[in-house]
Amino acid sequence: AMIGEISGLHVLEKRIKEILSVESVIVVPGDSDQRASIKTEMGKAAVSYLRKKLTSNNTIAVTGGSTIAAVADAMTPLTKDKQVLFVPARGGIGEKVENQASRIVSEMARKTDGDYRMLYVPDPISDSTYETIMKEPHVMEALEVIKSSNIVLHGVGDALKMAERRRSSQEVMQLLKEKNAVGEAFGYYFDEYGNVIYKVKTVGIQLQDIDDSKQVITVAGGSSKAKAIVSYFKQAKSNILITDQGAAEEILRG
Ligand code: BG6
């Protein structure tokens, strides 16, 4: 039974790779919508993948969310001889503290004996505050470090759930519904074709910063995130999707 299950997962991985046109896919057994412990399994898979991708000098930009928090839970020492610096990918975007990128980077640094940097920016941020804060030396400096990151570790969310979690305005909720938003990543909301239909104004990594110079690790699972995952991969670049069986099977069902 075990062997059957494992080869079944490999078949799933291969098919998801083709559907999303992504280099690598790891599917862990189970559905994190049903069992929270499956997030920890995705977290462990993300940690071992990350360990293999380290170079001599690493700046790892990390987003918030409960899935990336599970990666922090699963974190173990990564390396003895390489530099590792964790930075939040973007300014806080309306998460409760345990799921905030700033909390997550500090835990990752503690567990790996690495370093971390913070990015202090208000959220949500108005246009005028944005202009002002971008001139703050500590923000400018932190931003430079974030943009130079060579590894990006991020989650993907269901669009409407994320908008609610961020207590978005009625106008924004309305827009997302009208335009059929299904997925969200880095504060960008996508429809099923991967079109960006709205973005949260915050400082940090923007979609256009995610290019081939960065190793991008996407961690997202649960059958309810199938559409969200597909929408992200239509729009943006990633080297690997680490997901669960629940999401993978739902993606196949289309
Ligand atoms: C948020 C990120 O912190 O977490 C989002 O800003 C992401 O971009 C979300 O979509 C994912 O959250 P979760 O809890 O579903 O892993």
PDB file of C-alpha atoms and ligand atoms in Angstrom:
ATOM      1  CA  ALA A   1       0.000   0.000   0.000  1.00  0.00           C
ATOM      2  CA  MET A   2       2.841   2.382   0.880  1.00  0.00           C
ATOM      3  CA  ILE A   3       4.575   1.855  -2.461  1.00  0.00           C
ATOM      4  CA  GLY A   4       1.323   2.361  -4.302  1.00  0.00           C
ATOM      5  CA  GLU A   5       0.751   5.602  -2.449  1.00  0.00           C
ATOM      6  CA  ILE A   6       4.234   6.928  -3.146  1.00  0.00           C
ATOM      7  CA  SER A   7       4.165   6.142  -6.856  1.00  0.00           C
ATOM      8  CA  GLY A   8       0.687   7.687  -6.934  1.00  0.00           C
ATOM      9  CA  LEU A   9       2.116  10.919  -5.541  1.00  0.00           C
ATOM     10  CA  HIS A  10       4.892  10.866  -8.140  1.00  0.00           C
ATOM     11  CA  VAL A  11       2.316  10.588 -10.888  1.00  0.00           C
ATOM     12  CA  LEU A  12       0.467  13.534  -9.352  1.00  0.00           C
ATOM     13  CA  GLU A  13       3.695  15.563  -9.198  1.00  0.00           C
ATOM     14  CA  LYS A  14       4.427  14.890 -12.847  1.00  0.00           C
ATOM     15  CA  ARG A  15       0.963  15.911 -13.988  1.00  0.00           C
ATOM     16  CA  ILE A  16       0.912  19.096 -11.898  1.00  0.00           C
ATOM     17  CA  LYS A  17       4.336  19.978 -13.308  1.00  0.00           C
ATOM     18  CA  GLU A  18       2.887  19.805 -16.815  1.00  0.00           C
ATOM     19  CA  ILE A  19      -0.303  21.696 -15.979  1.00  0.00           C
ATOM     20  CA  LEU A  20       1.497  24.570 -14.259  1.00  0.00           C
ATOM     21  CA  SER A  21       4.671  24.398 -16.390  1.00  0.00           C
ATOM     22  CA  VAL A  22       6.921  24.512 -13.372  1.00  0.00           C
ATOM     23  CA  GLU A  23      10.348  22.829 -13.040  1.00  0.00           C
ATOM     24  CA  SER A  24       9.600  20.962  -9.828  1.00  0.00           C
ATOM     25  CA  VAL A  25       6.618  19.929  -7.756  1.00  0.00           C
ATOM     26  CA  ILE A  26       6.543  18.174  -4.407  1.00  0.00           C
ATOM     27  CA  VAL A  27       3.212  16.754  -3.254  1.00  0.00           C
ATOM     28  CA  VAL A  28       2.908  15.601   0.358  1.00  0.00           C
ATOM     29  CA  PRO A  29       0.128  13.122   1.213  1.00  0.00           C
ATOM     30  CA  GLY A  30      -3.109  14.439   2.746  1.00  0.00           C
ATOM     31  CA  ASP A  31      -5.117  17.646   2.575  1.00  0.00           C
ATOM     32  CA  SER A  32      -4.190  20.550   4.852  1.00  0.00           C
ATOM     33  CA  ASP A  33      -7.810  21.779   4.703  1.00  0.00           C
ATOM     34  CA  GLN A  34      -8.737  18.614   6.603  1.00  0.00           C
ATOM     35  CA  ARG A  35      -5.711  18.278   8.844  1.00  0.00           C
ATOM     36  CA  ALA A  36      -3.482  21.090  10.046  1.00  0.00           C
ATOM     37  CA  SER A  37      -0.504  18.726  10.480  1.00  0.00           C
ATOM     38  CA  ILE A  38      -0.247  18.462   6.682  1.00  0.00           C
ATOM     39  CA  LYS A  39       1.017  22.066   6.671  1.00  0.00           C
ATOM     40  CA  THR A  40       3.911  20.916   8.826  1.00  0.00           C
ATOM     41  CA  GLU A  41       4.683  18.227   6.230  1.00  0.00           C
ATOM     42  CA  MET A  42       4.806  20.883   3.503  1.00  0.00           C
ATOM     43  CA  GLY A  43       6.994  22.902   5.866  1.00  0.00           C
ATOM     44  CA  LYS A  44       9.469  20.027   6.235  1.00  0.00           C
ATOM     45  CA  ALA A  45       9.612  19.543   2.477  1.00  0.00           C
ATOM     46  CA  ALA A  46      10.265  23.277   2.039  1.00  0.00           C
ATOM     47  CA  VAL A  47      13.103  23.204   4.575  1.00  0.00           C
ATOM     48  CA  SER A  48      14.888  20.307   2.855  1.00  0.00           C
ATOM     49  CA  TYR A  49      14.488  21.927  -0.553  1.00  0.00           C
ATOM     50  CA  LEU A  50      15.785  25.229   0.808  1.00  0.00           C
ATOM     51  CA  ARG A  51      18.834  23.501   2.275  1.00  0.00           C
ATOM     52  CA  LYS A  52      19.741  22.173  -1.190  1.00  0.00           C
ATOM     53  CA  LYS A  53      19.405  25.594  -2.811  1.00  0.00           C
ATOM     54  CA  LEU A  54      21.738  27.517  -0.509  1.00  0.00           C
ATOM     55  CA  THR A  55      24.749  29.257  -2.008  1.00  0.00           C
ATOM     56  CA  SER A  56      27.669  30.754  -0.045  1.00  0.00           C
ATOM     57  CA  ASN A  57      25.729  33.925   0.701  1.00  0.00           C
ATOM     58  CA  ASN A  58      21.960  33.841   1.056  1.00  0.00           C
ATOM     59  CA  THR A  59      19.312  36.473   1.503  1.00  0.00           C
ATOM     60  CA  ILE A  60      15.955  34.776   1.848  1.00  0.00           C
ATOM     61  CA  ALA A  61      12.842  36.925   1.434  1.00  0.00           C
ATOM     62  CA  VAL A  62       9.870  35.438   3.241  1.00  0.00           C
ATOM     63  CA  THR A  63       6.143  36.237   3.154  1.00  0.00           C
ATOM     64  CA  GLY A  64       3.635  35.824   5.955  1.00  0.00           C
ATOM     65  CA  GLY A  65       0.739  33.395   6.339  1.00  0.00           C
ATOM     66  CA  SER A  66       0.012  30.201   8.228  1.00  0.00           C
ATOM     67  CA  THR A  67       1.744  28.008   5.629  1.00  0.00           C
ATOM     68  CA  ILE A  68       5.041  29.878   5.784  1.00  0.00           C
ATOM     69  CA  ALA A  69       4.644  29.950   9.582  1.00  0.00           C
ATOM     70  CA  ALA A  70       4.563  26.134   9.322  1.00  0.00           C
ATOM     71  CA  VAL A  71       7.847  26.280   7.395  1.00  0.00           C
ATOM     72  CA  ALA A  72       9.295  28.223  10.334  1.00  0.00           C
ATOM     73  CA  ASP A  73       7.911  25.565  12.714  1.00  0.00           C
ATOM     74  CA  ALA A  74       9.670  22.869  10.703  1.00  0.00           C
ATOM     75  CA  MET A  75      12.922  24.818  10.406  1.00  0.00           C
ATOM     76  CA  THR A  76      16.131  23.110  11.546  1.00  0.00           C
ATOM     77  CA  PRO A  77      19.755  24.295  11.268  1.00  0.00           C
ATOM     78  CA  LEU A  78      20.491  24.731   7.556  1.00  0.00           C
ATOM     79  CA  THR A  79      24.219  25.074   7.204  1.00  0.00           C
ATOM     80  CA  LYS A  80      27.416  25.581   9.168  1.00  0.00           C
ATOM     81  CA  ASP A  81      29.514  27.458   6.671  1.00  0.00           C
ATOM     82  CA  LYS A  82      27.091  29.590   4.673  1.00  0.00           C
ATOM     83  CA  GLN A  83      25.688  33.021   5.418  1.00  0.00           C
ATOM     84  CA  VAL A  84      21.918  33.123   5.809  1.00  0.00           C
ATOM     85  CA  LEU A  85      19.902  36.311   6.222  1.00  0.00           C
ATOM     86  CA  PHE A  86      16.096  36.257   6.463  1.00  0.00           C
ATOM     87  CA  VAL A  87      14.077  39.324   5.470  1.00  0.00           C
ATOM     88  CA  PRO A  88      10.330  39.942   5.160  1.00  0.00           C
ATOM     89  CA  ALA A  89       9.403  40.089   1.459  1.00  0.00           C
ATOM     90  CA  ARG A  90       6.986  42.987   1.965  1.00  0.00           C
ATOM     91  CA  GLY A  91       5.697  45.286   4.646  1.00  0.00           C
ATOM     92  CA  GLY A  92       3.139  43.735   6.995  1.00  0.00           C
ATOM     93  CA  ILE A  93      -0.070  43.207   5.075  1.00  0.00           C
ATOM     94  CA  GLY A  94      -2.754  42.889   7.706  1.00  0.00           C
ATOM     95  CA  GLU A  95      -1.875  39.577   9.329  1.00  0.00           C
ATOM     96  CA  LYS A  96      -2.215  38.591  12.949  1.00  0.00           C
ATOM     97  CA  VAL A  97       1.152  38.609  14.658  1.00  0.00           C
ATOM     98  CA  GLU A  98       1.900  34.861  14.528  1.00  0.00           C
ATOM     99  CA  ASN A  99       1.437  34.875  10.755  1.00  0.00           C
ATOM    100  CA  GLN A 100       3.390  38.065  10.085  1.00  0.00           C
ATOM    101  CA  ALA A 101       6.528  37.807   7.999  1.00  0.00           C
ATOM    102  CA  SER A 102       8.519  39.768  10.597  1.00  0.00           C
ATOM    103  CA  ARG A 103       7.739  37.196  13.297  1.00  0.00           C
ATOM    104  CA  ILE A 104       8.456  34.344  10.895  1.00  0.00           C
ATOM    105  CA  VAL A 105      11.886  35.659   9.833  1.00  0.00           C
ATOM    106  CA  SER A 106      12.963  36.086  13.445  1.00  0.00           C
ATOM    107  CA  GLU A 107      12.006  32.473  14.225  1.00  0.00           C
ATOM    108  CA  MET A 108      13.757  31.171  11.118  1.00  0.00           C
ATOM    109  CA  ALA A 109      16.907  33.070  12.026  1.00  0.00           C
ATOM    110  CA  ARG A 110      16.823  31.802  15.598  1.00  0.00           C
ATOM    111  CA  LYS A 111      16.438  28.181  14.546  1.00  0.00           C
ATOM    112  CA  THR A 112      19.158  28.322  11.907  1.00  0.00           C
ATOM    113  CA  ASP A 113      21.559  30.531  13.812  1.00  0.00           C
ATOM    114  CA  GLY A 114      21.200  32.997  10.960  1.00  0.00           C
ATOM    115  CA  ASP A 115      20.439  36.716  10.846  1.00  0.00           C
ATOM    116  CA  TYR A 116      17.281  38.648  10.137  1.00  0.00           C
ATOM    117  CA  ARG A 117      16.215  42.152   9.248  1.00  0.00           C
ATOM    118  CA  MET A 118      12.940  43.887   9.904  1.00  0.00           C
ATOM    119  CA  LEU A 119      10.960  46.219   7.681  1.00  0.00           C
ATOM    120  CA  TYR A 120       8.889  48.679   9.647  1.00  0.00           C
ATOM    121  CA  VAL A 121       6.119  50.075   7.496  1.00  0.00           C
ATOM    122  CA  PRO A 122       2.499  50.835   8.323  1.00  0.00           C
ATOM    123  CA  ASP A 123      -0.284  48.867   6.738  1.00  0.00           C
ATOM    124  CA  PRO A 124      -2.314  49.685   4.807  1.00  0.00           C
ATOM    125  CA  ILE A 125      -0.226  52.534   3.495  1.00  0.00           C
ATOM    126  CA  SER A 126      -1.628  55.676   1.880  1.00  0.00           C
ATOM    127  CA  ASP A 127      -0.040  57.260  -1.187  1.00  0.00           C
ATOM    128  CA  SER A 128       1.324  60.194   0.770  1.00  0.00           C
ATOM    129  CA  THR A 129       2.778  58.026   3.539  1.00  0.00           C
ATOM    130  CA  TYR A 130       4.299  55.806   0.873  1.00  0.00           C
ATOM    131  CA  GLU A 131       6.128  58.718  -0.729  1.00  0.00           C
ATOM    132  CA  THR A 132       7.451  59.843   2.639  1.00  0.00           C
ATOM    133  CA  ILE A 133       8.420  56.485   4.028  1.00  0.00           C
ATOM    134  CA  MET A 134      10.325  55.543   0.891  1.00  0.00           C
ATOM    135  CA  LYS A 135      12.711  58.378   1.774  1.00  0.00           C
ATOM    136  CA  GLU A 136      13.472  56.989   5.242  1.00  0.00           C
ATOM    137  CA  PRO A 137      17.077  55.755   5.295  1.00  0.00           C
ATOM    138  CA  HIS A 138      16.294  52.586   7.259  1.00  0.00           C
ATOM    139  CA  VAL A 139      13.461  51.710   4.876  1.00  0.00           C
ATOM    140  CA  MET A 140      15.614  52.404   1.812  1.00  0.00           C
ATOM    141  CA  GLU A 141      18.378  50.263   3.191  1.00  0.00           C
ATOM    142  CA  ALA A 142      16.085  47.380   4.141  1.00  0.00           C
ATOM    143  CA  LEU A 143      14.445  47.549   0.717  1.00  0.00           C
ATOM    144  CA  GLU A 144      17.766  47.247  -1.016  1.00  0.00           C
ATOM    145  CA  VAL A 145      18.532  44.093   0.956  1.00  0.00           C
ATOM    146  CA  ILE A 146      15.075  42.662   0.212  1.00  0.00           C
ATOM    147  CA  LYS A 147      15.312  43.353  -3.509  1.00  0.00           C
ATOM    148  CA  SER A 148      18.750  41.737  -3.658  1.00  0.00           C
ATOM    149  CA  SER A 149      17.433  38.507  -2.141  1.00  0.00           C
ATOM    150  CA  ASN A 150      18.468  35.380  -4.035  1.00  0.00           C
ATOM    151  CA  ILE A 151      15.760  33.148  -2.581  1.00  0.00           C
ATOM    152  CA  VAL A 152      12.065  33.942  -2.152  1.00  0.00           C
ATOM    153  CA  LEU A 153       9.880  31.750   0.036  1.00  0.00           C
ATOM    154  CA  HIS A 154       6.197  32.572  -0.286  1.00  0.00           C
ATOM    155  CA  GLY A 155       2.622  31.452   0.199  1.00  0.00           C
ATOM    156  CA  VAL A 156      -0.440  31.773  -2.008  1.00  0.00           C
ATOM    157  CA  GLY A 157      -3.898  32.534  -0.672  1.00  0.00           C
ATOM    158  CA  ASP A 158      -7.500  32.270  -1.758  1.00  0.00           C
ATOM    159  CA  ALA A 159      -8.396  35.783  -2.947  1.00  0.00           C
ATOM    160  CA  LEU A 160     -11.565  36.455  -0.976  1.00  0.00           C
ATOM    161  CA  LYS A 161     -10.282  34.798   2.187  1.00  0.00           C
ATOM    162  CA  MET A 162      -7.165  36.957   2.064  1.00  0.00           C
ATOM    163  CA  ALA A 163      -9.150  40.131   1.434  1.00  0.00           C
ATOM    164  CA  GLU A 164     -11.327  39.334   4.455  1.00  0.00           C
ATOM    165  CA  ARG A 165      -8.328  38.491   6.598  1.00  0.00           C
ATOM    166  CA  ARG A 166      -6.895  41.889   5.695  1.00  0.00           C
ATOM    167  CA  ARG A 167     -10.199  43.582   6.478  1.00  0.00           C
ATOM    168  CA  SER A 168     -10.280  45.096   3.009  1.00  0.00           C
ATOM    169  CA  SER A 169     -12.869  47.778   2.308  1.00  0.00           C
ATOM    170  CA  GLN A 170     -16.303  47.068   0.819  1.00  0.00           C
ATOM    171  CA  GLU A 171     -15.100  48.648  -2.446  1.00  0.00           C
ATOM    172  CA  VAL A 172     -12.171  46.260  -2.691  1.00  0.00           C
ATOM    173  CA  MET A 173     -14.305  43.220  -1.799  1.00  0.00           C
ATOM    174  CA  GLN A 174     -16.786  44.303  -4.459  1.00  0.00           C
ATOM    175  CA  LEU A 175     -14.073  44.697  -7.090  1.00  0.00           C
ATOM    176  CA  LEU A 176     -12.570  41.296  -6.314  1.00  0.00           C
ATOM    177  CA  LYS A 177     -15.968  39.638  -6.624  1.00  0.00           C
ATOM    178  CA  GLU A 178     -16.887  41.462  -9.827  1.00  0.00           C
ATOM    179  CA  LYS A 179     -13.613  40.564 -11.480  1.00  0.00           C
ATOM    180  CA  ASN A 180     -13.688  36.985 -10.191  1.00  0.00           C
ATOM    181  CA  ALA A 181     -10.492  37.091  -8.172  1.00  0.00           C
ATOM    182  CA  VAL A 182      -9.372  33.606  -7.184  1.00  0.00           C
ATOM    183  CA  GLY A 183      -5.794  33.856  -5.961  1.00  0.00           C
ATOM    184  CA  GLU A 184      -3.443  36.148  -4.065  1.00  0.00           C
ATOM    185  CA  ALA A 185       0.335  36.350  -3.571  1.00  0.00           C
ATOM    186  CA  PHE A 186       2.630  39.214  -2.478  1.00  0.00           C
ATOM    187  CA  GLY A 187      -0.438  41.431  -2.070  1.00  0.00           C
ATOM    188  CA  TYR A 188      -1.482  40.919  -5.723  1.00  0.00           C
ATOM    189  CA  TYR A 189      -4.889  39.474  -6.541  1.00  0.00           C
ATOM    190  CA  PHE A 190      -5.352  37.342  -9.676  1.00  0.00           C
ATOM    191  CA  ASP A 191      -8.270  36.027 -11.680  1.00  0.00           C
ATOM    192  CA  GLU A 192      -8.199  32.464 -13.001  1.00  0.00           C
ATOM    193  CA  TYR A 193      -6.208  33.546 -16.059  1.00  0.00           C
ATOM    194  CA  GLY A 194      -3.529  35.083 -13.890  1.00  0.00           C
ATOM    195  CA  ASN A 195      -4.512  38.704 -14.633  1.00  0.00           C
ATOM    196  CA  VAL A 196      -3.714  41.084 -11.782  1.00  0.00           C
ATOM    197  CA  ILE A 197      -6.971  42.735 -10.813  1.00  0.00           C
ATOM    198  CA  TYR A 198      -5.920  44.514  -7.657  1.00  0.00           C
ATOM    199  CA  LYS A 199      -2.839  45.027  -5.539  1.00  0.00           C
ATOM    200  CA  VAL A 200      -2.267  46.090  -1.963  1.00  0.00           C
ATOM    201  CA  LYS A 201      -0.001  49.066  -1.707  1.00  0.00           C
ATOM    202  CA  THR A 202       2.940  48.104   0.444  1.00  0.00           C
ATOM    203  CA  VAL A 203       6.703  48.350   0.336  1.00  0.00           C
ATOM    204  CA  GLY A 204       8.908  45.409  -0.692  1.00  0.00           C
ATOM    205  CA  ILE A 205       9.120  42.775  -3.412  1.00  0.00           C
ATOM    206  CA  GLN A 206       6.872  43.469  -6.379  1.00  0.00           C
ATOM    207  CA  LEU A 207       5.912  40.880  -8.966  1.00  0.00           C
ATOM    208  CA  GLN A 208       8.294  42.413 -11.492  1.00  0.00           C
ATOM    209  CA  ASP A 209      11.194  41.857  -9.073  1.00  0.00           C
ATOM    210  CA  ILE A 210      10.637  38.126  -9.273  1.00  0.00           C
ATOM    211  CA  ASP A 211      12.882  37.210 -12.154  1.00  0.00           C
ATOM    212  CA  ASP A 212      15.325  34.457 -13.062  1.00  0.00           C
ATOM    213  CA  SER A 213      17.974  35.810 -10.720  1.00  0.00           C
ATOM    214  CA  LYS A 214      15.911  34.502  -7.814  1.00  0.00           C
ATOM    215  CA  GLN A 215      15.128  31.002  -6.705  1.00  0.00           C
ATOM    216  CA  VAL A 216      11.396  31.117  -5.927  1.00  0.00           C
ATOM    217  CA  ILE A 217       9.835  28.553  -3.611  1.00  0.00           C
ATOM    218  CA  THR A 218       6.025  28.478  -3.525  1.00  0.00           C
ATOM    219  CA  VAL A 219       4.353  26.661  -0.645  1.00  0.00           C
ATOM    220  CA  ALA A 220       0.568  26.298  -0.760  1.00  0.00           C
ATOM    221  CA  GLY A 221      -1.837  23.438  -0.234  1.00  0.00           C
ATOM    222  CA  GLY A 222      -5.368  22.429   0.684  1.00  0.00           C
ATOM    223  CA  SER A 223      -8.035  21.569  -1.887  1.00  0.00           C
ATOM    224  CA  SER A 224      -9.614  25.019  -1.408  1.00  0.00           C
ATOM    225  CA  LYS A 225      -6.459  26.650  -2.835  1.00  0.00           C
ATOM    226  CA  ALA A 226      -6.433  24.776  -6.151  1.00  0.00           C
ATOM    227  CA  LYS A 227      -7.713  27.724  -8.227  1.00  0.00           C
ATOM    228  CA  ALA A 228      -5.498  30.168  -6.351  1.00  0.00           C
ATOM    229  CA  ILE A 229      -2.397  28.095  -7.079  1.00  0.00           C
ATOM    230  CA  VAL A 230      -3.238  27.802 -10.777  1.00  0.00           C
ATOM    231  CA  SER A 231      -3.839  31.568 -11.037  1.00  0.00           C
ATOM    232  CA  TYR A 232      -0.449  32.352  -9.505  1.00  0.00           C
ATOM    233  CA  PHE A 233       1.409  30.078 -11.904  1.00  0.00           C
ATOM    234  CA  LYS A 234      -0.347  31.668 -14.891  1.00  0.00           C
ATOM    235  CA  GLN A 235       1.046  35.021 -13.911  1.00  0.00           C
ATOM    236  CA  ALA A 236       4.321  34.642 -12.087  1.00  0.00           C
ATOM    237  CA  LYS A 237       7.544  32.766 -11.905  1.00  0.00           C
ATOM    238  CA  SER A 238       8.432  30.033  -9.458  1.00  0.00           C
ATOM    239  CA  ASN A 239      10.992  27.248  -9.435  1.00  0.00           C
ATOM    240  CA  ILE A 240       9.034  24.863  -7.293  1.00  0.00           C
ATOM    241  CA  LEU A 241       5.570  24.289  -5.923  1.00  0.00           C
ATOM    242  CA  ILE A 242       5.394  22.468  -2.617  1.00  0.00           C
ATOM    243  CA  THR A 243       1.806  21.413  -2.116  1.00  0.00           C
ATOM    244  CA  ASP A 244      -0.398  18.636  -0.765  1.00  0.00           C
ATOM    245  CA  GLN A 245      -2.459  15.865  -2.289  1.00  0.00           C
ATOM    246  CA  GLY A 246      -5.726  17.735  -1.610  1.00  0.00           C
ATOM    247  CA  ALA A 247      -4.699  20.712  -3.755  1.00  0.00           C
ATOM    248  CA  ALA A 248      -2.979  18.579  -6.399  1.00  0.00           C
ATOM    249  CA  GLU A 249      -6.011  16.354  -6.963  1.00  0.00           C
ATOM    250  CA  GLU A 250      -8.313  19.354  -7.130  1.00  0.00           C
ATOM    251  CA  ILE A 251      -6.030  21.027  -9.701  1.00  0.00           C
ATOM    252  CA  LEU A 252      -6.231  17.871 -11.822  1.00  0.00           C
ATOM    253  CA  ARG A 253      -9.999  17.876 -11.637  1.00  0.00           C
ATOM    254  CA  GLY A 254      -9.735  21.383 -13.077  1.00  0.00           C
TER     255      GLY A 254
HETATM  256  C1  BG6 B   1      -0.016  36.188   3.645  1.00  0.00           C
HETATM  257  C2  BG6 B   1       0.713  36.653   2.430  1.00  0.00           C
HETATM  258  O1  BG6 B   1       0.700  36.554   4.777  1.00  0.00           O
HETATM  259  O2  BG6 B   1      -0.199  34.783   3.585  1.00  0.00           O
HETATM  260  C3  BG6 B   1      -0.117  36.279   1.237  1.00  0.00           C
HETATM  261  O3  BG6 B   1       0.873  38.066   2.481  1.00  0.00           O
HETATM  262  C4  BG6 B   1      -0.426  34.796   1.197  1.00  0.00           C
HETATM  263  O4  BG6 B   1       0.517  36.706   0.066  1.00  0.00           O
HETATM  264  C5  BG6 B   1      -0.996  34.340   2.536  1.00  0.00           C
HETATM  265  O5  BG6 B   1      -1.370  34.542   0.191  1.00  0.00           O
HETATM  266  C6  BG6 B   1      -1.173  32.841   2.633  1.00  0.00           C
HETATM  267  O6  BG6 B   1      -1.703  32.532   3.898  1.00  0.00           O
HETATM  268  P1  BG6 B   1      -1.996  31.064   4.406  1.00  0.00           P
HETATM  269  O7  BG6 B   1      -2.394  31.222   5.839  1.00  0.00           O
HETATM  270  O8  BG6 B   1      -3.086  30.525   3.556  1.00  0.00           O
HETATM  271  O9  BG6 B   1      -0.722  30.304   4.249  1.00  0.00           O
END
